[in-house]
Amino acid sequence: MSGPGRHEKTVERVTEIYVAVFPVPVNEDRIAEVILAGYQKNATVPNSTLVRATVETHAEAVQDLVQLCDEIVSEQTEIDSYRLLKFDKDGIHILSPDHYRTFAQSYARVQWGQC
C-alpha cells in the first residue's frame, strides 16, 4: 500500500524454482541428493568472491546454472552427476541439462582435428 507521494514497489513473485541436486554418499549403503552452495572467485573482479548455489528462480538463469553444475562435476572427483529439477505449481519436473547447454558447453571436451 502506498500513500500520496510514495513510490509503489513492484514485487516480482517466484513462480518456479530450478534446482540442481547432486548425489552424495551418506554411508556405505545410502546416498542423499543435496543442493550445493559455496564461494566462487569472481572472474571480472579478482579481489572478490561470489556466493553461488545450485538454485535459480528464473528460466533465463538455468543455462548458467547448468554451466556451474558441469564445472562442479568436472572438478569434484567425488561427484559424477546431477539432476536438474523444476518446481512449479504443477509439481516437480525432471529436466535435461542438455536443453540448456550451449554448443561450446556440449563439446568442451572434444578435440577437433583434420579428417
JSON list of N, CA and C in Angstrom, two decimals, residues 23-104:
[
{"chain": "A", "resi": 23, "resn": "PRO", "atom": "N", "xyz": [24.09, -36.33, -6.07]},
{"chain": "A", "resi": 23, "resn": "PRO", "atom": "CA", "xyz": [24.12, -37.50, -5.18]},
{"chain": "A", "resi": 23, "resn": "PRO", "atom": "C", "xyz": [25.41, -37.52, -4.37]},
{"chain": "A", "resi": 24, "resn": "VAL", "atom": "N", "xyz": [25.27, -37.56, -3.06]},
{"chain": "A", "resi": 24, "resn": "VAL", "atom": "CA", "xyz": [26.43, -37.56, -2.16]},
{"chain": "A", "resi": 24, "resn": "VAL", "atom": "C", "xyz": [26.28, -38.74, -1.19]},
{"chain": "A", "resi": 25, "resn": "PRO", "atom": "N", "xyz": [27.31, -39.58, -1.06]},
{"chain": "A", "resi": 25, "resn": "PRO", "atom": "CA", "xyz": [27.23, -40.71, -0.15]},
{"chain": "A", "resi": 25, "resn": "PRO", "atom": "C", "xyz": [27.08, -40.26, 1.31]},
{"chain": "A", "resi": 26, "resn": "VAL", "atom": "N", "xyz": [26.12, -40.86, 2.00]},
{"chain": "A", "resi": 26, "resn": "VAL", "atom": "CA", "xyz": [25.92, -40.59, 3.42]},
{"chain": "A", "resi": 26, "resn": "VAL", "atom": "C", "xyz": [26.65, -41.66, 4.23]},
{"chain": "A", "resi": 27, "resn": "ASN", "atom": "N", "xyz": [26.52, -42.90, 3.79]},
{"chain": "A", "resi": 27, "resn": "ASN", "atom": "CA", "xyz": [27.27, -44.02, 4.37]},
{"chain": "A", "resi": 27, "resn": "ASN", "atom": "C", "xyz": [27.41, -45.08, 3.28]},
{"chain": "A", "resi": 28, "resn": "GLU", "atom": "N", "xyz": [27.82, -46.28, 3.64]},
{"chain": "A", "resi": 28, "resn": "GLU", "atom": "CA", "xyz": [28.09, -47.32, 2.64]},
{"chain": "A", "resi": 28, "resn": "GLU", "atom": "C", "xyz": [26.90, -47.68, 1.77]},
{"chain": "A", "resi": 29, "resn": "ASP", "atom": "N", "xyz": [25.70, -47.68, 2.34]},
{"chain": "A", "resi": 29, "resn": "ASP", "atom": "CA", "xyz": [24.54, -48.13, 1.58]},
{"chain": "A", "resi": 29, "resn": "ASP", "atom": "C", "xyz": [23.48, -47.05, 1.37]},
{"chain": "A", "resi": 30, "resn": "ARG", "atom": "N", "xyz": [23.87, -45.80, 1.54]},
{"chain": "A", "resi": 30, "resn": "ARG", "atom": "CA", "xyz": [22.89, -44.72, 1.38]},
{"chain": "A", "resi": 30, "resn": "ARG", "atom": "C", "xyz": [23.50, -43.51, 0.70]},
{"chain": "A", "resi": 31, "resn": "ILE", "atom": "N", "xyz": [22.74, -42.95, -0.25]},
{"chain": "A", "resi": 31, "resn": "ILE", "atom": "CA", "xyz": [23.14, -41.74, -0.95]},
{"chain": "A", "resi": 31, "resn": "ILE", "atom": "C", "xyz": [22.00, -40.74, -0.82]},
{"chain": "A", "resi": 32, "resn": "ALA", "atom": "N", "xyz": [22.34, -39.49, -0.55]},
{"chain": "A", "resi": 32, "resn": "ALA", "atom": "CA", "xyz": [21.32, -38.43, -0.46]},
{"chain": "A", "resi": 32, "resn": "ALA", "atom": "C", "xyz": [21.59, -37.41, -1.56]},
{"chain": "A", "resi": 33, "resn": "GLU", "atom": "N", "xyz": [20.52, -36.86, -2.12]},
{"chain": "A", "resi": 33, "resn": "GLU", "atom": "CA", "xyz": [20.66, -35.78, -3.09]},
{"chain": "A", "resi": 33, "resn": "GLU", "atom": "C", "xyz": [20.68, -34.46, -2.33]},
{"chain": "A", "resi": 34, "resn": "VAL", "atom": "N", "xyz": [21.65, -33.61, -2.65]},
{"chain": "A", "resi": 34, "resn": "VAL", "atom": "CA", "xyz": [21.81, -32.35, -1.92]},
{"chain": "A", "resi": 34, "resn": "VAL", "atom": "C", "xyz": [21.93, -31.18, -2.89]},
{"chain": "A", "resi": 35, "resn": "ILE", "atom": "N", "xyz": [21.58, -30.01, -2.39]},
{"chain": "A", "resi": 35, "resn": "ILE", "atom": "CA", "xyz": [21.79, -28.75, -3.10]},
{"chain": "A", "resi": 35, "resn": "ILE", "atom": "C", "xyz": [23.13, -28.23, -2.61]},
{"chain": "A", "resi": 36, "resn": "LEU", "atom": "N", "xyz": [23.97, -27.79, -3.52]},
{"chain": "A", "resi": 36, "resn": "LEU", "atom": "CA", "xyz": [25.29, -27.29, -3.14]},
{"chain": "A", "resi": 36, "resn": "LEU", "atom": "C", "xyz": [25.32, -25.77, -3.13]},
{"chain": "A", "resi": 37, "resn": "ALA", "atom": "N", "xyz": [26.10, -25.23, -2.23]},
{"chain": "A", "resi": 37, "resn": "ALA", "atom": "CA", "xyz": [26.33, -23.78, -2.17]},
{"chain": "A", "resi": 37, "resn": "ALA", "atom": "C", "xyz": [27.77, -23.57, -1.74]},
{"chain": "A", "resi": 38, "resn": "GLY", "atom": "N", "xyz": [28.35, -22.48, -2.21]},
{"chain": "A", "resi": 38, "resn": "GLY", "atom": "CA", "xyz": [29.73, -22.20, -1.83]},
{"chain": "A", "resi": 38, "resn": "GLY", "atom": "C", "xyz": [30.21, -20.91, -2.44]},
{"chain": "A", "resi": 39, "resn": "TYR", "atom": "N", "xyz": [31.50, -20.69, -2.32]},
{"chain": "A", "resi": 39, "resn": "TYR", "atom": "CA", "xyz": [32.12, -19.47, -2.83]},
{"chain": "A", "resi": 39, "resn": "TYR", "atom": "C", "xyz": [32.81, -19.76, -4.16]},
{"chain": "A", "resi": 40, "resn": "GLN", "atom": "N", "xyz": [32.79, -18.77, -5.03]},
{"chain": "A", "resi": 40, "resn": "GLN", "atom": "CA", "xyz": [33.46, -18.89, -6.32]},
{"chain": "A", "resi": 40, "resn": "GLN", "atom": "C", "xyz": [34.18, -17.57, -6.59]},
{"chain": "A", "resi": 41, "resn": "LYS", "atom": "N", "xyz": [35.41, -17.66, -7.08]},
{"chain": "A", "resi": 41, "resn": "LYS", "atom": "CA", "xyz": [36.15, -16.44, -7.43]},
{"chain": "A", "resi": 41, "resn": "LYS", "atom": "C", "xyz": [35.42, -15.70, -8.53]},
{"chain": "A", "resi": 42, "resn": "ASN", "atom": "N", "xyz": [35.37, -14.39, -8.40]},
{"chain": "A", "resi": 42, "resn": "ASN", "atom": "CA", "xyz": [34.74, -13.55, -9.41]},
{"chain": "A", "resi": 42, "resn": "ASN", "atom": "C", "xyz": [35.76, -13.26, -10.50]},
{"chain": "A", "resi": 43, "resn": "ALA", "atom": "N", "xyz": [35.51, -13.73, -11.71]},
{"chain": "A", "resi": 43, "resn": "ALA", "atom": "CA", "xyz": [36.46, -13.57, -12.81]},
{"chain": "A", "resi": 43, "resn": "ALA", "atom": "C", "xyz": [36.62, -12.11, -13.23]},
{"chain": "A", "resi": 44, "resn": "THR", "atom": "N", "xyz": [35.56, -11.32, -13.09]},
{"chain": "A", "resi": 44, "resn": "THR", "atom": "CA", "xyz": [35.63, -9.92, -13.53]},
{"chain": "A", "resi": 44, "resn": "THR", "atom": "C", "xyz": [36.22, -9.00, -12.47]},
{"chain": "A", "resi": 45, "resn": "VAL", "atom": "N", "xyz": [36.10, -9.38, -11.20]},
{"chain": "A", "resi": 45, "resn": "VAL", "atom": "CA", "xyz": [36.67, -8.58, -10.10]},
{"chain": "A", "resi": 45, "resn": "VAL", "atom": "C", "xyz": [37.55, -9.52, -9.28]},
{"chain": "A", "resi": 46, "resn": "PRO", "atom": "N", "xyz": [38.87, -9.53, -9.55]},
{"chain": "A", "resi": 46, "resn": "PRO", "atom": "CA", "xyz": [39.77, -10.52, -8.95]},
{"chain": "A", "resi": 46, "resn": "PRO", "atom": "C", "xyz": [39.80, -10.57, -7.42]},
{"chain": "A", "resi": 47, "resn": "ASN", "atom": "N", "xyz": [39.55, -9.47, -6.75]},
{"chain": "A", "resi": 47, "resn": "ASN", "atom": "CA", "xyz": [39.64, -9.45, -5.29]},
{"chain": "A", "resi": 47, "resn": "ASN", "atom": "C", "xyz": [38.32, -9.77, -4.59]},
{"chain": "A", "resi": 48, "resn": "SER", "atom": "N", "xyz": [37.37, -10.31, -5.32]},
{"chain": "A", "resi": 48, "resn": "SER", "atom": "CA", "xyz": [36.09, -10.61, -4.69]},
{"chain": "A", "resi": 48, "resn": "SER", "atom": "C", "xyz": [35.65, -12.03, -5.01]},
{"chain": "A", "resi": 49, "resn": "THR", "atom": "N", "xyz": [34.75, -12.53, -4.21]},
{"chain": "A", "resi": 49, "resn": "THR", "atom": "CA", "xyz": [34.19, -13.85, -4.43]},
{"chain": "A", "resi": 49, "resn": "THR", "atom": "C", "xyz": [32.67, -13.74, -4.52]},
{"chain": "A", "resi": 50, "resn": "LEU", "atom": "N", "xyz": [32.09, -14.70, -5.17]},
{"chain": "A", "resi": 50, "resn": "LEU", "atom": "CA", "xyz": [30.64, -14.77, -5.31]},
{"chain": "A", "resi": 50, "resn": "LEU", "atom": "C", "xyz": [30.11, -15.93, -4.49]},
{"chain": "A", "resi": 51, "resn": "VAL", "atom": "N", "xyz": [28.97, -15.77, -3.88]},
{"chain": "A", "resi": 51, "resn": "VAL", "atom": "CA", "xyz": [28.30, -16.89, -3.24]},
{"chain": "A", "resi": 51, "resn": "VAL", "atom": "C", "xyz": [27.39, -17.49, -4.29]},
{"chain": "A", "resi": 52, "resn": "ARG", "atom": "N", "xyz": [27.56, -18.77, -4.55]},
{"chain": "A", "resi": 52, "resn": "ARG", "atom": "CA", "xyz": [26.76, -19.44, -5.57]},
{"chain": "A", "resi": 52, "resn": "ARG", "atom": "C", "xyz": [26.03, -20.61, -4.94]},
{"chain": "A", "resi": 53, "resn": "ALA", "atom": "N", "xyz": [24.85, -20.88, -5.43]},
{"chain": "A", "resi": 53, "resn": "ALA", "atom": "CA", "xyz": [24.08, -22.05, -5.02]},
{"chain": "A", "resi": 53, "resn": "ALA", "atom": "C", "xyz": [23.49, -22.68, -6.26]},
{"chain": "A", "resi": 54, "resn": "THR", "atom": "N", "xyz": [23.14, -23.94, -6.16]},
{"chain": "A", "resi": 54, "resn": "THR", "atom": "CA", "xyz": [22.59, -24.63, -7.32]},
{"chain": "A", "resi": 54, "resn": "THR", "atom": "C", "xyz": [21.07, -24.51, -7.35]},
{"chain": "A", "resi": 55, "resn": "VAL", "atom": "N", "xyz": [20.61, -23.26, -7.18]},
{"chain": "A", "resi": 55, "resn": "VAL", "atom": "CA", "xyz": [19.18, -22.94, -7.21]},
{"chain": "A", "resi": 55, "resn": "VAL", "atom": "C", "xyz": [19.01, -21.64, -7.99]},
{"chain": "A", "resi": 56, "resn": "GLU", "atom": "N", "xyz": [18.01, -21.58, -8.86]},
{"chain": "A", "resi": 56, "resn": "GLU", "atom": "CA", "xyz": [17.68, -20.37, -9.60]},
{"chain": "A", "resi": 56, "resn": "GLU", "atom": "C", "xyz": [16.16, -20.19, -9.63]},
{"chain": "A", "resi": 57, "resn": "THR", "atom": "N", "xyz": [15.73, -18.95, -9.78]},
{"chain": "A", "resi": 57, "resn": "THR", "atom": "CA", "xyz": [14.29, -18.67, -9.81]},
{"chain": "A", "resi": 57, "resn": "THR", "atom": "C", "xyz": [13.82, -18.12, -11.16]},
{"chain": "A", "resi": 58, "resn": "HIS", "atom": "N", "xyz": [14.72, -18.02, -12.12]},
{"chain": "A", "resi": 58, "resn": "HIS", "atom": "CA", "xyz": [14.35, -17.53, -13.45]},
{"chain": "A", "resi": 58, "resn": "HIS", "atom": "C", "xyz": [14.85, -18.50, -14.51]},
{"chain": "A", "resi": 59, "resn": "ALA", "atom": "N", "xyz": [14.02, -18.79, -15.49]},
{"chain": "A", "resi": 59, "resn": "ALA", "atom": "CA", "xyz": [14.41, -19.71, -16.57]},
{"chain": "A", "resi": 59, "resn": "ALA", "atom": "C", "xyz": [15.64, -19.21, -17.31]},
{"chain": "A", "resi": 60, "resn": "GLU", "atom": "N", "xyz": [15.80, -17.88, -17.41]},
{"chain": "A", "resi": 60, "resn": "GLU", "atom": "CA", "xyz": [16.94, -17.32, -18.13]},
{"chain": "A", "resi": 60, "resn": "GLU", "atom": "C", "xyz": [18.27, -17.65, -17.45]},
{"chain": "A", "resi": 61, "resn": "ALA", "atom": "N", "xyz": [18.24, -17.98, -16.18]},
{"chain": "A", "resi": 61, "resn": "ALA", "atom": "CA", "xyz": [19.47, -18.26, -15.43]},
{"chain": "A", "resi": 61, "resn": "ALA", "atom": "C", "xyz": [19.85, -19.74, -15.44]},
{"chain": "A", "resi": 62, "resn": "VAL", "atom": "N", "xyz": [19.01, -20.59, -16.01]},
{"chain": "A", "resi": 62, "resn": "VAL", "atom": "CA", "xyz": [19.26, -22.03, -15.96]},
{"chain": "A", "resi": 62, "resn": "VAL", "atom": "C", "xyz": [20.50, -22.40, -16.77]},
{"chain": "A", "resi": 63, "resn": "GLN", "atom": "N", "xyz": [20.76, -21.72, -17.87]},
{"chain": "A", "resi": 63, "resn": "GLN", "atom": "CA", "xyz": [21.95, -22.01, -18.67]},
{"chain": "A", "resi": 63, "resn": "GLN", "atom": "C", "xyz": [23.21, -21.81, -17.83]},
{"chain": "A", "resi": 64, "resn": "ASP", "atom": "N", "xyz": [23.27, -20.73, -17.05]},
{"chain": "A", "resi": 64, "resn": "ASP", "atom": "CA", "xyz": [24.42, -20.51, -16.15]},
{"chain": "A", "resi": 64, "resn": "ASP", "atom": "C", "xyz": [24.47, -21.55, -15.05]},
{"chain": "A", "resi": 65, "resn": "LEU", "atom": "N", "xyz": [23.30, -21.96, -14.55]},
{"chain": "A", "resi": 65, "resn": "LEU", "atom": "CA", "xyz": [23.24, -23.00, -13.52]},
{"chain": "A", "resi": 65, "resn": "LEU", "atom": "C", "xyz": [23.82, -24.31, -14.05]},
{"chain": "A", "resi": 66, "resn": "VAL", "atom": "N", "xyz": [23.45, -24.68, -15.26]},
{"chain": "A", "resi": 66, "resn": "VAL", "atom": "CA", "xyz": [23.96, -25.91, -15.87]},
{"chain": "A", "resi": 66, "resn": "VAL", "atom": "C", "xyz": [25.47, -25.82, -16.06]},
{"chain": "A", "resi": 67, "resn": "GLN", "atom": "N", "xyz": [25.96, -24.67, -16.49]},
{"chain": "A", "resi": 67, "resn": "GLN", "atom": "CA", "xyz": [27.40, -24.48, -16.65]},
{"chain": "A", "resi": 67, "resn": "GLN", "atom": "C", "xyz": [28.12, -24.64, -15.31]},
{"chain": "A", "resi": 68, "resn": "LEU", "atom": "N", "xyz": [27.58, -24.05, -14.26]},
{"chain": "A", "resi": 68, "resn": "LEU", "atom": "CA", "xyz": [28.16, -24.18, -12.92]},
{"chain": "A", "resi": 68, "resn": "LEU", "atom": "C", "xyz": [28.18, -25.65, -12.48]},
{"chain": "A", "resi": 69, "resn": "CYS", "atom": "N", "xyz": [27.08, -26.35, -12.69]},
{"chain": "A", "resi": 69, "resn": "CYS", "atom": "CA", "xyz": [26.98, -27.75, -12.27]},
{"chain": "A", "resi": 69, "resn": "CYS", "atom": "C", "xyz": [27.94, -28.63, -13.07]},
{"chain": "A", "resi": 70, "resn": "ASP", "atom": "N", "xyz": [28.09, -28.35, -14.36]},
{"chain": "A", "resi": 70, "resn": "ASP", "atom": "CA", "xyz": [29.05, -29.10, -15.17]},
{"chain": "A", "resi": 70, "resn": "ASP", "atom": "C", "xyz": [30.48, -28.89, -14.65]},
{"chain": "A", "resi": 71, "resn": "GLU", "atom": "N", "xyz": [30.79, -27.66, -14.23]},
{"chain": "A", "resi": 71, "resn": "GLU", "atom": "CA", "xyz": [32.11, -27.38, -13.65]},
{"chain": "A", "resi": 71, "resn": "GLU", "atom": "C", "xyz": [32.30, -28.14, -12.35]},
{"chain": "A", "resi": 72, "resn": "ILE", "atom": "N", "xyz": [31.27, -28.19, -11.52]},
{"chain": "A", "resi": 72, "resn": "ILE", "atom": "CA", "xyz": [31.35, -28.93, -10.25]},
{"chain": "A", "resi": 72, "resn": "ILE", "atom": "C", "xyz": [31.63, -30.40, -10.51]},
{"chain": "A", "resi": 73, "resn": "VAL", "atom": "N", "xyz": [30.91, -30.99, -11.46]},
{"chain": "A", "resi": 73, "resn": "VAL", "atom": "CA", "xyz": [31.09, -32.41, -11.77]},
{"chain": "A", "resi": 73, "resn": "VAL", "atom": "C", "xyz": [32.50, -32.67, -12.31]},
{"chain": "A", "resi": 74, "resn": "SER", "atom": "N", "xyz": [33.01, -31.76, -13.15]},
{"chain": "A", "resi": 74, "resn": "SER", "atom": "CA", "xyz": [34.35, -31.99, -13.72]},
{"chain": "A", "resi": 74, "resn": "SER", "atom": "C", "xyz": [35.47, -31.77, -12.70]},
{"chain": "A", "resi": 75, "resn": "GLU", "atom": "N", "xyz": [35.25, -30.91, -11.70]},
{"chain": "A", "resi": 75, "resn": "GLU", "atom": "CA", "xyz": [36.30, -30.58, -10.74]},
{"chain": "A", "resi": 75, "resn": "GLU", "atom": "C", "xyz": [36.27, -31.41, -9.46]},
{"chain": "A", "resi": 76, "resn": "GLN", "atom": "N", "xyz": [35.11, -31.88, -9.06]},
{"chain": "A", "resi": 76, "resn": "GLN", "atom": "CA", "xyz": [34.98, -32.61, -7.79]},
{"chain": "A", "resi": 76, "resn": "GLN", "atom": "C", "xyz": [34.97, -34.12, -8.07]},
{"chain": "A", "resi": 77, "resn": "THR", "atom": "N", "xyz": [36.02, -34.81, -7.68]},
{"chain": "A", "resi": 77, "resn": "THR", "atom": "CA", "xyz": [36.14, -36.23, -8.01]},
{"chain": "A", "resi": 77, "resn": "THR", "atom": "C", "xyz": [35.05, -37.08, -7.35]},
{"chain": "A", "resi": 78, "resn": "GLU", "atom": "N", "xyz": [34.55, -36.65, -6.20]},
{"chain": "A", "resi": 78, "resn": "GLU", "atom": "CA", "xyz": [33.53, -37.45, -5.51]},
{"chain": "A", "resi": 78, "resn": "GLU", "atom": "C", "xyz": [32.12, -37.25, -6.07]},
{"chain": "A", "resi": 79, "resn": "ILE", "atom": "N", "xyz": [31.96, -36.29, -6.99]},
{"chain": "A", "resi": 79, "resn": "ILE", "atom": "CA", "xyz": [30.65, -36.03, -7.60]},
{"chain": "A", "resi": 79, "resn": "ILE", "atom": "C", "xyz": [30.76, -36.31, -9.09]},
{"chain": "A", "resi": 80, "resn": "ASP", "atom": "N", "xyz": [29.90, -37.22, -9.59]},
{"chain": "A", "resi": 80, "resn": "ASP", "atom": "CA", "xyz": [29.99, -37.54, -11.01]},
{"chain": "A", "resi": 80, "resn": "ASP", "atom": "C", "xyz": [28.72, -37.26, -11.81]},
{"chain": "A", "resi": 81, "resn": "SER", "atom": "N", "xyz": [27.69, -36.71, -11.15]},
{"chain": "A", "resi": 81, "resn": "SER", "atom": "CA", "xyz": [26.46, -36.43, -11.88]},
{"chain": "A", "resi": 81, "resn": "SER", "atom": "C", "xyz": [25.57, -35.48, -11.06]},
{"chain": "A", "resi": 82, "resn": "TYR", "atom": "N", "xyz": [24.50, -35.03, -11.70]},
{"chain": "A", "resi": 82, "resn": "TYR", "atom": "CA", "xyz": [23.49, -34.23, -11.00]},
{"chain": "A", "resi": 82, "resn": "TYR", "atom": "C", "xyz": [22.17, -34.36, -11.75]},
{"chain": "A", "resi": 83, "resn": "ARG", "atom": "N", "xyz": [21.09, -34.04, -11.06]},
{"chain": "A", "resi": 83, "resn": "ARG", "atom": "CA", "xyz": [19.77, -33.98, -11.69]},
{"chain": "A", "resi": 83, "resn": "ARG", "atom": "C", "xyz": [19.30, -32.54, -11.67]},
{"chain": "A", "resi": 84, "resn": "LEU", "atom": "N", "xyz": [18.67, -32.11, -12.76]},
{"chain": "A", "resi": 84, "resn": "LEU", "atom": "CA", "xyz": [18.12, -30.77, -12.87]},
{"chain": "A", "resi": 84, "resn": "LEU", "atom": "C", "xyz": [16.61, -30.88, -12.70]},
{"chain": "A", "resi": 85, "resn": "LEU", "atom": "N", "xyz": [16.08, -30.18, -11.70]},
{"chain": "A", "resi": 85, "resn": "LEU", "atom": "CA", "xyz": [14.66, -30.25, -11.38]},
{"chain": "A", "resi": 85, "resn": "LEU", "atom": "C", "xyz": [14.02, -28.87, -11.50]},
{"chain": "A", "resi": 86, "resn": "LYS", "atom": "N", "xyz": [12.74, -28.87, -11.85]},
{"chain": "A", "resi": 86, "resn": "LYS", "atom": "CA", "xyz": [11.96, -27.63, -11.87]},
{"chain": "A", "resi": 86, "resn": "LYS", "atom": "C", "xyz": [10.75, -27.84, -10.96]},
{"chain": "A", "resi": 87, "resn": "PHE", "atom": "N", "xyz": [10.56, -26.93, -10.03]},
{"chain": "A", "resi": 87, "resn": "PHE", "atom": "CA", "xyz": [9.41, -26.94, -9.14]},
{"chain": "A", "resi": 87, "resn": "PHE", "atom": "C", "xyz": [8.49, -25.80, -9.57]},
{"chain": "A", "resi": 88, "resn": "ASP", "atom": "N", "xyz": [7.23, -26.12, -9.81]},
{"chain": "A", "resi": 88, "resn": "ASP", "atom": "CA", "xyz": [6.25, -25.07, -10.12]},
{"chain": "A", "resi": 88, "resn": "ASP", "atom": "C", "xyz": [4.89, -25.50, -9.59]},
{"chain": "A", "resi": 89, "resn": "LYS", "atom": "N", "xyz": [3.84, -24.76, -9.93]},
{"chain": "A", "resi": 89, "resn": "LYS", "atom": "CA", "xyz": [2.50, -25.05, -9.39]},
{"chain": "A", "resi": 89, "resn": "LYS", "atom": "C", "xyz": [1.98, -26.41, -9.83]},
{"chain": "A", "resi": 90, "resn": "ASP", "atom": "N", "xyz": [2.57, -26.98, -10.90]},
{"chain": "A", "resi": 90, "resn": "ASP", "atom": "CA", "xyz": [2.13, -28.27, -11.39]},
{"chain": "A", "resi": 90, "resn": "ASP", "atom": "C", "xyz": [2.92, -29.44, -10.82]},
{"chain": "A", "resi": 91, "resn": "GLY", "atom": "N", "xyz": [3.91, -29.16, -9.98]},
{"chain": "A", "resi": 91, "resn": "GLY", "atom": "CA", "xyz": [4.67, -30.24, -9.36]},
{"chain": "A", "resi": 91, "resn": "GLY", "atom": "C", "xyz": [6.16, -30.14, -9.61]},
{"chain": "A", "resi": 92, "resn": "ILE", "atom": "N", "xyz": [6.81, -31.31, -9.56]},
{"chain": "A", "resi": 92, "resn": "ILE", "atom": "CA", "xyz": [8.25, -31.41, -9.77]},
{"chain": "A", "resi": 92, "resn": "ILE", "atom": "C", "xyz": [8.48, -32.03, -11.14]},
{"chain": "A", "resi": 93, "resn": "HIS", "atom": "N", "xyz": [9.36, -31.42, -11.93]},
{"chain": "A", "resi": 93, "resn": "HIS", "atom": "CA", "xyz": [9.65, -31.91, -13.27]},
{"chain": "A", "resi": 93, "resn": "HIS", "atom": "C", "xyz": [11.15, -32.16, -13.38]},
{"chain": "A", "resi": 94, "resn": "ILE", "atom": "N", "xyz": [11.52, -33.29, -13.99]},
{"chain": "A", "resi": 94, "resn": "ILE", "atom": "CA", "xyz": [12.92, -33.60, -14.24]},
{"chain": "A", "resi": 94, "resn": "ILE", "atom": "C", "xyz": [13.27, -33.03, -15.61]},
{"chain": "A", "resi": 95, "resn": "LEU", "atom": "N", "xyz": [14.29, -32.18, -15.66]},
{"chain": "A", "resi": 95, "resn": "LEU", "atom": "CA", "xyz": [14.71, -31.54, -16.90]},
{"chain": "A", "resi": 95, "resn": "LEU", "atom": "C", "xyz": [16.04, -32.13, -17.38]},
{"chain": "A", "resi": 96, "resn": "SER", "atom": "N", "xyz": [16.29, -32.00, -18.66]},
{"chain": "A", "resi": 96, "resn": "SER", "atom": "CA", "xyz": [17.56, -32.43, -19.22]},
{"chain": "A", "resi": 96, "resn": "SER", "atom": "C", "xyz": [18.52, -31.25, -19.30]},
{"chain": "A", "resi": 97, "resn": "PRO", "atom": "N", "xyz": [19.68, -31.34, -18.66]},
{"chain": "A", "resi": 97, "resn": "PRO", "atom": "CA", "xyz": [20.66, -30.25, -18.76]},
{"chain": "A", "resi": 97, "resn": "PRO", "atom": "C", "xyz": [21.07, -29.97, -20.20]},
{"chain": "A", "resi": 98, "resn": "ASP", "atom": "N", "xyz": [21.02, -30.99, -21.07]},
{"chain": "A", "resi": 98, "resn": "ASP", "atom": "CA", "xyz": [21.40, -30.80, -22.48]},
{"chain": "A", "resi": 98, "resn": "ASP", "atom": "C", "xyz": [20.57, -29.72, -23.16]},
{"chain": "A", "resi": 99, "resn": "HIS", "atom": "N", "xyz": [19.33, -29.53, -22.74]},
{"chain": "A", "resi": 99, "resn": "HIS", "atom": "CA", "xyz": [18.48, -28.50, -23.34]},
{"chain": "A", "resi": 99, "resn": "HIS", "atom": "C", "xyz": [18.97, -27.09, -23.03]},
{"chain": "A", "resi": 100, "resn": "TYR", "atom": "N", "xyz": [19.83, -26.95, -22.05]},
{"chain": "A", "resi": 100, "resn": "TYR", "atom": "CA", "xyz": [20.29, -25.63, -21.61]},
{"chain": "A", "resi": 100, "resn": "TYR", "atom": "C", "xyz": [21.77, -25.38, -21.90]},
{"chain": "A", "resi": 101, "resn": "ARG", "atom": "N", "xyz": [22.44, -26.36, -22.48]},
{"chain": "A", "resi": 101, "resn": "ARG", "atom": "CA", "xyz": [23.87, -26.20, -22.78]},
{"chain": "A", "resi": 101, "resn": "ARG", "atom": "C", "xyz": [24.04, -25.49, -24.12]},
{"chain": "A", "resi": 102, "resn": "THR", "atom": "N", "xyz": [25.06, -24.63, -24.19]},
{"chain": "A", "resi": 102, "resn": "THR", "atom": "CA", "xyz": [25.42, -24.02, -25.46]},
{"chain": "A", "resi": 102, "resn": "THR", "atom": "C", "xyz": [26.25, -25.03, -26.24]},
{"chain": "A", "resi": 103, "resn": "PHE", "atom": "N", "xyz": [26.48, -24.75, -27.51]},
{"chain": "A", "resi": 103, "resn": "PHE", "atom": "CA", "xyz": [27.31, -25.63, -28.34]},
{"chain": "A", "resi": 103, "resn": "PHE", "atom": "C", "xyz": [28.69, -25.81, -27.71]},
{"chain": "A", "resi": 104, "resn": "ALA", "atom": "N", "xyz": [29.27, -24.71, -27.26]},
{"chain": "A", "resi": 104, "resn": "ALA", "atom": "CA", "xyz": [30.62, -24.76, -26.65]},
{"chain": "A", "resi": 104, "resn": "ALA", "atom": "C", "xyz": [30.62, -25.62, -25.39]}
]
